[in-house]
PDB file of C-alpha atoms in Angstrom:
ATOM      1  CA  UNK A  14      53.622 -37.583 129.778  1.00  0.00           C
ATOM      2  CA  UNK A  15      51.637 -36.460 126.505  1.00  0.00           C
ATOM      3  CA  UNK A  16      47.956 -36.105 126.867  1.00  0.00           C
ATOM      4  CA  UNK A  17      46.002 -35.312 124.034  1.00  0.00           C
ATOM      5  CA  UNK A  18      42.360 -34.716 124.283  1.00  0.00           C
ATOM      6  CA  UNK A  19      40.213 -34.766 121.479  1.00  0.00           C
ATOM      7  CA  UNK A  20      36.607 -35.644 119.953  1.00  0.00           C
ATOM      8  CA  UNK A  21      35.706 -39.668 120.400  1.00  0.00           C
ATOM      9  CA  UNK A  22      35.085 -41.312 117.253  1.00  0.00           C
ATOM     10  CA  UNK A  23      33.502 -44.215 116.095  1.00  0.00           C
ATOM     11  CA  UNK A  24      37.354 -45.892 116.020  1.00  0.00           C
ATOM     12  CA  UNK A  25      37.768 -45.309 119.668  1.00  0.00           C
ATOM     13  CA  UNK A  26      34.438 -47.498 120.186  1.00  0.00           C
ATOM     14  CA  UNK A  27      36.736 -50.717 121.310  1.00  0.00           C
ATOM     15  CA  UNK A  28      39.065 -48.844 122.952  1.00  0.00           C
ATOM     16  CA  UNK A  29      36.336 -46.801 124.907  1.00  0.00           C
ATOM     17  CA  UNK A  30      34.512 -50.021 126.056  1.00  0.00           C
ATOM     18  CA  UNK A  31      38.061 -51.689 127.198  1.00  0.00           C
ATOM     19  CA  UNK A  32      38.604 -47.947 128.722  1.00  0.00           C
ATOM     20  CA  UNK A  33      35.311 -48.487 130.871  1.00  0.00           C
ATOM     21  CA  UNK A  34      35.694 -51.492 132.129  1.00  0.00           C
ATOM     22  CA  UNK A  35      39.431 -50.984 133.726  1.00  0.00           C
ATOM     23  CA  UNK A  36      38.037 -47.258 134.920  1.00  0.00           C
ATOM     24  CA  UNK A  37      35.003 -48.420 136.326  1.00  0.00           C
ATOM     25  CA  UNK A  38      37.273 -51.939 138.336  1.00  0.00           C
ATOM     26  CA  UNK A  39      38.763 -48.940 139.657  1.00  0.00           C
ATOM     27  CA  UNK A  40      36.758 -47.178 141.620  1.00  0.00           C
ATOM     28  CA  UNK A  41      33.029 -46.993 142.836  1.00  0.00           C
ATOM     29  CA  UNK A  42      32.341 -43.727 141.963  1.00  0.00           C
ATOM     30  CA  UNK A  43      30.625 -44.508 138.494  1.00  0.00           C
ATOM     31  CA  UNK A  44      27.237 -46.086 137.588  1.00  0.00           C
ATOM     32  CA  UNK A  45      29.098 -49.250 136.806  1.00  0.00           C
ATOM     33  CA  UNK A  46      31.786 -51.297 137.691  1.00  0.00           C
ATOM     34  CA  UNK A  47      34.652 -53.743 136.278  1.00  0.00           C
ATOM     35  CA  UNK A  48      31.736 -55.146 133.827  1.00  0.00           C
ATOM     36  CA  UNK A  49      31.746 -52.051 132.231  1.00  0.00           C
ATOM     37  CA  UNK A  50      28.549 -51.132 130.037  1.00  0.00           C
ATOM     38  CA  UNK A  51      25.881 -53.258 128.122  1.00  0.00           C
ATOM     39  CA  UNK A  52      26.714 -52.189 125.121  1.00  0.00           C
ATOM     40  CA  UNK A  53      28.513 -53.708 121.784  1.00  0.00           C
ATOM     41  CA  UNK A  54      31.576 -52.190 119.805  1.00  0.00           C
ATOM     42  CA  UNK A  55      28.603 -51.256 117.027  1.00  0.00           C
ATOM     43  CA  UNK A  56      26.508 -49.872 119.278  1.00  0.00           C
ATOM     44  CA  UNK A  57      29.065 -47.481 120.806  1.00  0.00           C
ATOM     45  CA  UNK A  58      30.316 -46.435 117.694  1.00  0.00           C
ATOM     46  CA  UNK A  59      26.916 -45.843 116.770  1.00  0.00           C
ATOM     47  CA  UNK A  60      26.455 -43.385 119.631  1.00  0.00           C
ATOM     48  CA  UNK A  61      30.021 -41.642 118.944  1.00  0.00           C
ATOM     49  CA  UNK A  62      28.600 -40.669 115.332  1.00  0.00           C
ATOM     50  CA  UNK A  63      25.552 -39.590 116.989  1.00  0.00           C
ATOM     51  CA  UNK A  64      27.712 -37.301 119.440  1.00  0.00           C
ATOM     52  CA  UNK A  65      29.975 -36.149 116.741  1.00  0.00           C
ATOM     53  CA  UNK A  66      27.589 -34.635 114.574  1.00  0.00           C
ATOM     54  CA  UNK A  67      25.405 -33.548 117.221  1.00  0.00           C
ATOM     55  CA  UNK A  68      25.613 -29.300 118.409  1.00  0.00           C
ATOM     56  CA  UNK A  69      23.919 -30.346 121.777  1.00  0.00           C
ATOM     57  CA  UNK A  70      26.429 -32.951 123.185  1.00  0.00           C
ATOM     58  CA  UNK A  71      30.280 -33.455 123.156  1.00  0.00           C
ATOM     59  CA  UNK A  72      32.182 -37.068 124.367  1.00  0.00           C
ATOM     60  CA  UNK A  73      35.828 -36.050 124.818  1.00  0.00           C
ATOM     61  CA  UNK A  74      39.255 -38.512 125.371  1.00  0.00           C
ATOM     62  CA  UNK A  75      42.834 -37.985 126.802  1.00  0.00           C
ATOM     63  CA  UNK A  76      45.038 -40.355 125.614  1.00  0.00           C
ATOM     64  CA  UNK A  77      48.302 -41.159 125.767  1.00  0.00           C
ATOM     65  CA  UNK A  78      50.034 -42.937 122.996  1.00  0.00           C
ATOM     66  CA  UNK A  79      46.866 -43.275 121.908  1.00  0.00           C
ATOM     67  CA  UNK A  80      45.859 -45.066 124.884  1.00  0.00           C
ATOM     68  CA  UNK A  81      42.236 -43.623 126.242  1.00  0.00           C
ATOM     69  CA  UNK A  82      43.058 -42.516 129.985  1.00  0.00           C
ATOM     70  CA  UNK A  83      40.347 -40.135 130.522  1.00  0.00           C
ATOM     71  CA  UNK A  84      37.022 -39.032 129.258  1.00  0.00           C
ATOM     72  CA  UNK A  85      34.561 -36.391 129.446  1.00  0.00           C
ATOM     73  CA  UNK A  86      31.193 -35.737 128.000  1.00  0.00           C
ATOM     74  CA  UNK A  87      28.456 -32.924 128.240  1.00  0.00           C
ATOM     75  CA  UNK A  88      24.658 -33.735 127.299  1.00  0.00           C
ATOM     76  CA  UNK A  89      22.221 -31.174 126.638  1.00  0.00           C
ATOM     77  CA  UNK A  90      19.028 -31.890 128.609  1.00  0.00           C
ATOM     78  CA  UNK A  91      15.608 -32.019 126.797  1.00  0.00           C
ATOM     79  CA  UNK A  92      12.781 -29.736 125.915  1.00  0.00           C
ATOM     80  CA  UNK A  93      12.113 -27.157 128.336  1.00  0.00           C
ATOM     81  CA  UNK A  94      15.235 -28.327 129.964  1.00  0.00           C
ATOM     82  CA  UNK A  95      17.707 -26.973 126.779  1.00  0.00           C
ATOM     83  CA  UNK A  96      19.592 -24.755 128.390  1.00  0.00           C
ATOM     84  CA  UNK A  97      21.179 -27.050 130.752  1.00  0.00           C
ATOM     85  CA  UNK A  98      23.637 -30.046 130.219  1.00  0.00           C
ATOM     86  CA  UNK A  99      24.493 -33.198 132.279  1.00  0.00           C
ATOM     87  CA  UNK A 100      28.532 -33.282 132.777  1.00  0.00           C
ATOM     88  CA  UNK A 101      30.501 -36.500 133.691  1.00  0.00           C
ATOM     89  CA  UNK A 102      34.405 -37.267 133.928  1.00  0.00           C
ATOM     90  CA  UNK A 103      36.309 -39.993 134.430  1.00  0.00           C
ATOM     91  CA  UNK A 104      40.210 -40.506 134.920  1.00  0.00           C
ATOM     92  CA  UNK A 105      41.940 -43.854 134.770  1.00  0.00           C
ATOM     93  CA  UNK A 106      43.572 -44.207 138.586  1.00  0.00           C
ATOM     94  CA  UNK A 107      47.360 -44.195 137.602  1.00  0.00           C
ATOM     95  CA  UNK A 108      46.565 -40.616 136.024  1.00  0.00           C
ATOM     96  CA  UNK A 109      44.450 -39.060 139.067  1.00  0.00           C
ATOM     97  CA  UNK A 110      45.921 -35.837 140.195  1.00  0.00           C
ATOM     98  CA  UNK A 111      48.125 -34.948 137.244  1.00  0.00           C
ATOM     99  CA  UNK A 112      45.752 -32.240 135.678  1.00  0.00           C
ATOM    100  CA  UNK A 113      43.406 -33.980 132.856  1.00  0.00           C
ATOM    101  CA  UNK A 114      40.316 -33.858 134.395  1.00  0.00           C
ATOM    102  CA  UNK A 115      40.942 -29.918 134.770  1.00  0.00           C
ATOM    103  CA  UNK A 116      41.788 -30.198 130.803  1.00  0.00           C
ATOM    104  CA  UNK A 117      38.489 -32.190 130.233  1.00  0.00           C
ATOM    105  CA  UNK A 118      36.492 -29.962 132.607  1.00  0.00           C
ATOM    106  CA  UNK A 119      38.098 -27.029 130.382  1.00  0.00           C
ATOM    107  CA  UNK A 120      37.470 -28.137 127.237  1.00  0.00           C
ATOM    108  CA  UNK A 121      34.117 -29.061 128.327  1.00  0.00           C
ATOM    109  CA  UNK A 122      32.905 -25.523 128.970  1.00  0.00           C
ATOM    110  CA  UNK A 123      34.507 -24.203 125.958  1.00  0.00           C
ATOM    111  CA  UNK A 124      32.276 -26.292 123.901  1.00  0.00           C
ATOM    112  CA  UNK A 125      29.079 -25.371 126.563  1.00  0.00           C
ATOM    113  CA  UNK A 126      30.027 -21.889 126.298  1.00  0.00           C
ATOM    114  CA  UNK A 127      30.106 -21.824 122.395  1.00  0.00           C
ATOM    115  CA  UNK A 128      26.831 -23.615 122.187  1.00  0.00           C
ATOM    116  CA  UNK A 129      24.630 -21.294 124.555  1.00  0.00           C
ATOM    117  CA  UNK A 130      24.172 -23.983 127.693  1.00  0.00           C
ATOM    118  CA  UNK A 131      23.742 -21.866 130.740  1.00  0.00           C
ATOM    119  CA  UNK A 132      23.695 -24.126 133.571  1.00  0.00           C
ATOM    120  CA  UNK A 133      26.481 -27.418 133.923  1.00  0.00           C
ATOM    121  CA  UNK A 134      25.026 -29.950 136.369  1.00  0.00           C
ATOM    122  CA  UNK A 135      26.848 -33.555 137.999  1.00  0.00           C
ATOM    123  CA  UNK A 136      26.162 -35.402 140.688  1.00  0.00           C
ATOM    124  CA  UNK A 137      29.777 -36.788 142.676  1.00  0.00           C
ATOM    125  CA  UNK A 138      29.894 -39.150 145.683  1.00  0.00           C
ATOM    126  CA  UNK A 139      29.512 -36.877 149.046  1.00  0.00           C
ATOM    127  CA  UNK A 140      33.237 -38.616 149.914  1.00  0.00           C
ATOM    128  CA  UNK A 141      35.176 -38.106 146.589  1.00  0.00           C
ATOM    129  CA  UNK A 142      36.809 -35.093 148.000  1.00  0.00           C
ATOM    130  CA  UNK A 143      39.185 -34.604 144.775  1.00  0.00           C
ATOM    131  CA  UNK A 144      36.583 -34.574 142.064  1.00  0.00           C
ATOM    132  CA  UNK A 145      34.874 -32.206 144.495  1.00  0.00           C
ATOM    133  CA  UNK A 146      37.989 -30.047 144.609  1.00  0.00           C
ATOM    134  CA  UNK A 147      37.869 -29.886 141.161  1.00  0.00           C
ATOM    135  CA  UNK A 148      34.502 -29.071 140.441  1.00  0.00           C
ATOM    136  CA  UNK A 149      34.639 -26.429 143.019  1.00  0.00           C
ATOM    137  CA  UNK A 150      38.131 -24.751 141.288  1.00  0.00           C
ATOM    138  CA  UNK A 151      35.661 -24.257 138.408  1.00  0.00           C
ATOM    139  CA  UNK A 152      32.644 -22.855 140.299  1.00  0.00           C
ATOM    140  CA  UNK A 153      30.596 -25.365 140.885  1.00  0.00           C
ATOM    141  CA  UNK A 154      28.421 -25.008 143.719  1.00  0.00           C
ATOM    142  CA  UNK A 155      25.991 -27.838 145.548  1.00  0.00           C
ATOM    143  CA  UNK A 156      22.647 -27.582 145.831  1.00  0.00           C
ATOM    144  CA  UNK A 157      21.514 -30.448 147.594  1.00  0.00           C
ATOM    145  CA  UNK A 158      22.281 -34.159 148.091  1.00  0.00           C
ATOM    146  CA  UNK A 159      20.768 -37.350 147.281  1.00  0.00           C
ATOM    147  CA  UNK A 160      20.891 -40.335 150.813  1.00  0.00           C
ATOM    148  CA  UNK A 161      21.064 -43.201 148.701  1.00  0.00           C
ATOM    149  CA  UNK A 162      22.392 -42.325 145.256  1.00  0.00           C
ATOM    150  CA  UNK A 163      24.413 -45.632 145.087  1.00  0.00           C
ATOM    151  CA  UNK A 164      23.974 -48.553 146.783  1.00  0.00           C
ATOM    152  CA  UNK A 165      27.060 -50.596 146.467  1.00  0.00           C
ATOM    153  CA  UNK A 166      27.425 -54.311 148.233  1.00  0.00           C
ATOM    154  CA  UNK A 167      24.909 -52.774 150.585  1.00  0.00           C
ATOM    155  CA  UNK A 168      25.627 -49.798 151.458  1.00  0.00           C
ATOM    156  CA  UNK A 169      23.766 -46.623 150.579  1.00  0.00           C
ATOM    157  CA  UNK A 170      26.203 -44.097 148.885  1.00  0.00           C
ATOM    158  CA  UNK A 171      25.235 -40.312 149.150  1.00  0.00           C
ATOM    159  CA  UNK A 172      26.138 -37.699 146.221  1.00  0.00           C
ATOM    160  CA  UNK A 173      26.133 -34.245 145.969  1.00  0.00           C
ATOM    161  CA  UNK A 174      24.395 -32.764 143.399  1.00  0.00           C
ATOM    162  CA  UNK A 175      26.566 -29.510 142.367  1.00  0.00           C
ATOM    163  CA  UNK A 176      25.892 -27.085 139.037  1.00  0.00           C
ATOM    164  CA  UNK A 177      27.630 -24.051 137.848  1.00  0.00           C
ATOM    165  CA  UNK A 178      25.719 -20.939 135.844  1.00  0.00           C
ATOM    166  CA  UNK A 179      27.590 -20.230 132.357  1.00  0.00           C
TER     167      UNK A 179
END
């Protein structure tokens, strides 16, 4: 298995929306499901320019064979907020537990360290044990967690909310 991880561009736009939609039928740990997000091939591209020629934000892939399998991205918050960043990952399910989100997460704070963020924050489902794992291996610590985060068919889904100083 060769994972590369790299910068999205605008010529991953297609890809990345195909990429959402199989990661998010996967598992109900993201914002969205098998329908993926509202959003057109333009429109992404649009916001991978944005991202690539922005100092405050990064949107990272892993492919393989040029296949998107993974992403990452890091968002500087706002205002009065600058010196923290909102981090997300996701992992196709075939490639759980072979090392690329620890590769994301990595590359992730290189970028966060470069640019002067000092606090990382997420928010993971209270049962996702391995992303929790993960975070944790990094230095994330909670800090408090949400009841009803999620509702999905129903059910209220809790999430920790977890953050690591830089």
């Amino acid at each position: 298995m060769k994972i590369t991880i790299e910068k999205a561009s605008p010529a991953d736009a297609e890809a990345l929306i195909e990429y959402l939609k199989q990661a998010g039928g996967e598992t109900d740990n993201l914002t969205f499901g098998a329908e993926g997000l509202p959003v057109s091939a333009e429109e992404e591209a649009g916001f991978l320019e944005r991202v690539q020629t922005s100092g405050d934000d990064l949107f990272l892939v892993a492919k393989e064979d040029g296949d998107i399998v993974g992403t990452a991205s890091l968002n500087r918050l706002p205002r009065r907020m600058r010196h923290r960043g909102e981090f997300s990952v996701s992992v196709l399910k075939e490639y759980w537990n072979r090392g690329i989100g620890s590769r994301l997460l990595e590359r992730v704070l290189e970028f966060a360290r470069a640019q002067d963020f000092a606090v990382i924050e997420l928010q993971v489902r209270s049962d996702n044990a391995a992303a929790i794992h993960l975070y944790e291996k990094f230095g994330f610590q909670k800090f408090g967690t949400h009841p009803a985060f999620f509702v999905v068919e129903g059910q209220k889904i809790p999430f920790d909310f977890m953050y690591l100083r830089l």
